[in-house]
Coordinates of C-alpha atoms in Angstrom, one line a residue:
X1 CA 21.2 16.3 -4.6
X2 CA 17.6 16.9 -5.1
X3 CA 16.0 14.3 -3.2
X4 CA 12.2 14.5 -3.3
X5 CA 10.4 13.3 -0.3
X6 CA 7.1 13.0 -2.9
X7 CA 7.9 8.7 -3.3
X8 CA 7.9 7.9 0.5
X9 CA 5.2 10.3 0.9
X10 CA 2.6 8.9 -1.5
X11 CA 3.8 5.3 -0.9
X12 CA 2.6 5.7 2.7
X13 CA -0.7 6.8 1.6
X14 CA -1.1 4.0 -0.6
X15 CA 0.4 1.7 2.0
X16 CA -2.6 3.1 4.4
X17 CA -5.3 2.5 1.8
X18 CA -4.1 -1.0 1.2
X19 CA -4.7 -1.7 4.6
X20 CA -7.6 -0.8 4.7
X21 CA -8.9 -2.7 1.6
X22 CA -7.1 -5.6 3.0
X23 CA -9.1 -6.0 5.6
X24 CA -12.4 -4.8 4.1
X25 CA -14.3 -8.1 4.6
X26 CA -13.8 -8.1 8.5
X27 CA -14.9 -4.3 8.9
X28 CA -18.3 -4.7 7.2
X29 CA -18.2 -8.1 8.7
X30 CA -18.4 -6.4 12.0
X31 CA -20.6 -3.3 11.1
X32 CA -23.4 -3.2 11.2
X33 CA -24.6 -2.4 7.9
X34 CA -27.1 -4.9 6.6
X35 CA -25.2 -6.9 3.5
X36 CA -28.2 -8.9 1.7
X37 CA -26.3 -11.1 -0.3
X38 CA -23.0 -12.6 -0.4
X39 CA -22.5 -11.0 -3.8
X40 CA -22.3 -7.3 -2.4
X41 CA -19.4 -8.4 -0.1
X42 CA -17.6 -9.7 -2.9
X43 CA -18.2 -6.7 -4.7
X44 CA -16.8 -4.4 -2.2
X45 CA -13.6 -6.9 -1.4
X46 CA -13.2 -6.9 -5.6
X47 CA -13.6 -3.1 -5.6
X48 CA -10.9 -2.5 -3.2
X49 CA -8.9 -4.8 -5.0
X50 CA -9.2 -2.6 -8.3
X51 CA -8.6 0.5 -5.5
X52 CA -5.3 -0.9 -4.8
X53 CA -3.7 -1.5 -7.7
X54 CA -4.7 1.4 -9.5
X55 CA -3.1 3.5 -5.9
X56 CA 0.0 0.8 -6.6
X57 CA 0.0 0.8 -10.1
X58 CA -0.9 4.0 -11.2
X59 CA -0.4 6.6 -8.4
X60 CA 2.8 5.4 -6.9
X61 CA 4.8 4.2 -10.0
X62 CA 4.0 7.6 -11.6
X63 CA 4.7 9.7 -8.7
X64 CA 8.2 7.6 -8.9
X65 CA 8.7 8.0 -12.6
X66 CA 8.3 11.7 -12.3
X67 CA 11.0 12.0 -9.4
X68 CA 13.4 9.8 -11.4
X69 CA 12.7 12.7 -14.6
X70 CA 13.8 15.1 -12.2
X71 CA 16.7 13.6 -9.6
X72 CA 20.0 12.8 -9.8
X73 CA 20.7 9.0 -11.6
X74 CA 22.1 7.6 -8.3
X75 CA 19.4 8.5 -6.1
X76 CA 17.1 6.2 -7.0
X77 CA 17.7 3.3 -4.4
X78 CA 17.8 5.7 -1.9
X79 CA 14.2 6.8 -3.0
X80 CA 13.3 3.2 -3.4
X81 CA 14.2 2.1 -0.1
X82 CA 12.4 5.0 2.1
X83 CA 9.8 4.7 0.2
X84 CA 9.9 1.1 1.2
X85 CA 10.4 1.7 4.8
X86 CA 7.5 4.2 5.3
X87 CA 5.2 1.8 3.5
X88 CA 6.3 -0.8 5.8
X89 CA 5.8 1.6 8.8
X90 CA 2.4 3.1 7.3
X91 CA 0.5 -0.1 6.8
X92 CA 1.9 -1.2 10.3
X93 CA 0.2 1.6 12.1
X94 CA -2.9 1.5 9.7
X95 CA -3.4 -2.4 10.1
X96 CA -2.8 -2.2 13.8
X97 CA -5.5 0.4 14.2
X98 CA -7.8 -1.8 12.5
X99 CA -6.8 -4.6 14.4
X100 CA -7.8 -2.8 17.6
X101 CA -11.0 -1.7 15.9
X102 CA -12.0 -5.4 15.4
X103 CA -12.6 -7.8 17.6
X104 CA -10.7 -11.1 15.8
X105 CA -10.9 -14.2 17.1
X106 CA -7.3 -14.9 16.9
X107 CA -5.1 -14.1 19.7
X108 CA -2.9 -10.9 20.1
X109 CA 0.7 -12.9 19.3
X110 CA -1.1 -14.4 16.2
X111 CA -2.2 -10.9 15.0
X112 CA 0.6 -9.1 15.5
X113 CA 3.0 -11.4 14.0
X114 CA 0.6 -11.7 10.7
X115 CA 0.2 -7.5 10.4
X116 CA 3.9 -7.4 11.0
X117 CA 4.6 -10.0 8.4
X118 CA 2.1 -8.1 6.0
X119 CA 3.5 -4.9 6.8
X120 CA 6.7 -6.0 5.4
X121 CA 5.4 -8.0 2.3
X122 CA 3.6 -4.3 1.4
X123 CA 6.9 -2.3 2.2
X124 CA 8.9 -5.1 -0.3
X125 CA 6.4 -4.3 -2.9
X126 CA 6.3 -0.6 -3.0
X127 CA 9.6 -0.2 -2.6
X128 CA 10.2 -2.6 -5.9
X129 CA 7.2 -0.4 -7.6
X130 CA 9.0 2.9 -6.6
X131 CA 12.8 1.6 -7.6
X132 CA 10.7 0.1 -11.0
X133 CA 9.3 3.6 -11.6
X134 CA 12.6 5.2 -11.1
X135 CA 14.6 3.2 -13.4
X136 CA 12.0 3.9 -16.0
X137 CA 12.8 7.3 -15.8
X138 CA 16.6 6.6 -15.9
X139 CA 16.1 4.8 -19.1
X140 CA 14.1 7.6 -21.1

């Protein structure tokens, strides 16, 4: 079996970058660069929106169709669920560094039970984008 470790890989780089753009608001928020107007936070939330599902969209579901050109047919859950498990892992570790970065004003239990329930809401959906990708591939 070729298994290529290139899915898990690149879903835990996206998995990093959307928590980053996740929590966007609260880093400038607690910056200190000067944000005249309302409209320029809304322009960097929106922009790392657009970041996120072109990484989701683009990036990762072609990285998984191009595996599932070249892999074995019955390979692909496998592929789908590590990839899955390292996002879930990757935007745990990413989030959590943020989260120690920034002062919030919620308590510790509070936080870590929302970036754990986030962490696996992300892993769910890159593992579905990855297995999606994959059966593409199957079908051509």
């Amino acid at each position: 079996m070729n298994r290529s470790p290139l899915p898990p890989a690149t879903a835990g780089i996206v998995a990093i970058a959307i928590s980053v753009t996740r929590r966007i608001p609260a880093l400038l928020l607690e910056s200190n660069l000067d944000l005249s107007s309302p409209q320029a936070l809304t322009m960097y939330v929106q922009g790392g929106r657009f970041a996120s599902f072109v990484l989701v969209y683009g990036l990762l579901f072609g990285v998984a169709f191009w595996a599932g050109r070249r892999s074995d047919s019955n390979e692909g859950t496998a592929l789908a669920v590590a990839s899955g498990v390292v996002a879930a892992v990757a935007y745990l570790l990413g989030s959590g560094g943020i989260s120690l970065l920034i002062d919030g004003e919620q308590g510790p239990l509070l936080s870590a039970v929302l970036v754990l329930g986030s962490s696996i809401s992300v892993g769910a959906q890159l593992a579905v984008v990855t297995f999606a990708g994959i059966a593409l591939a199957d079908r051509r």
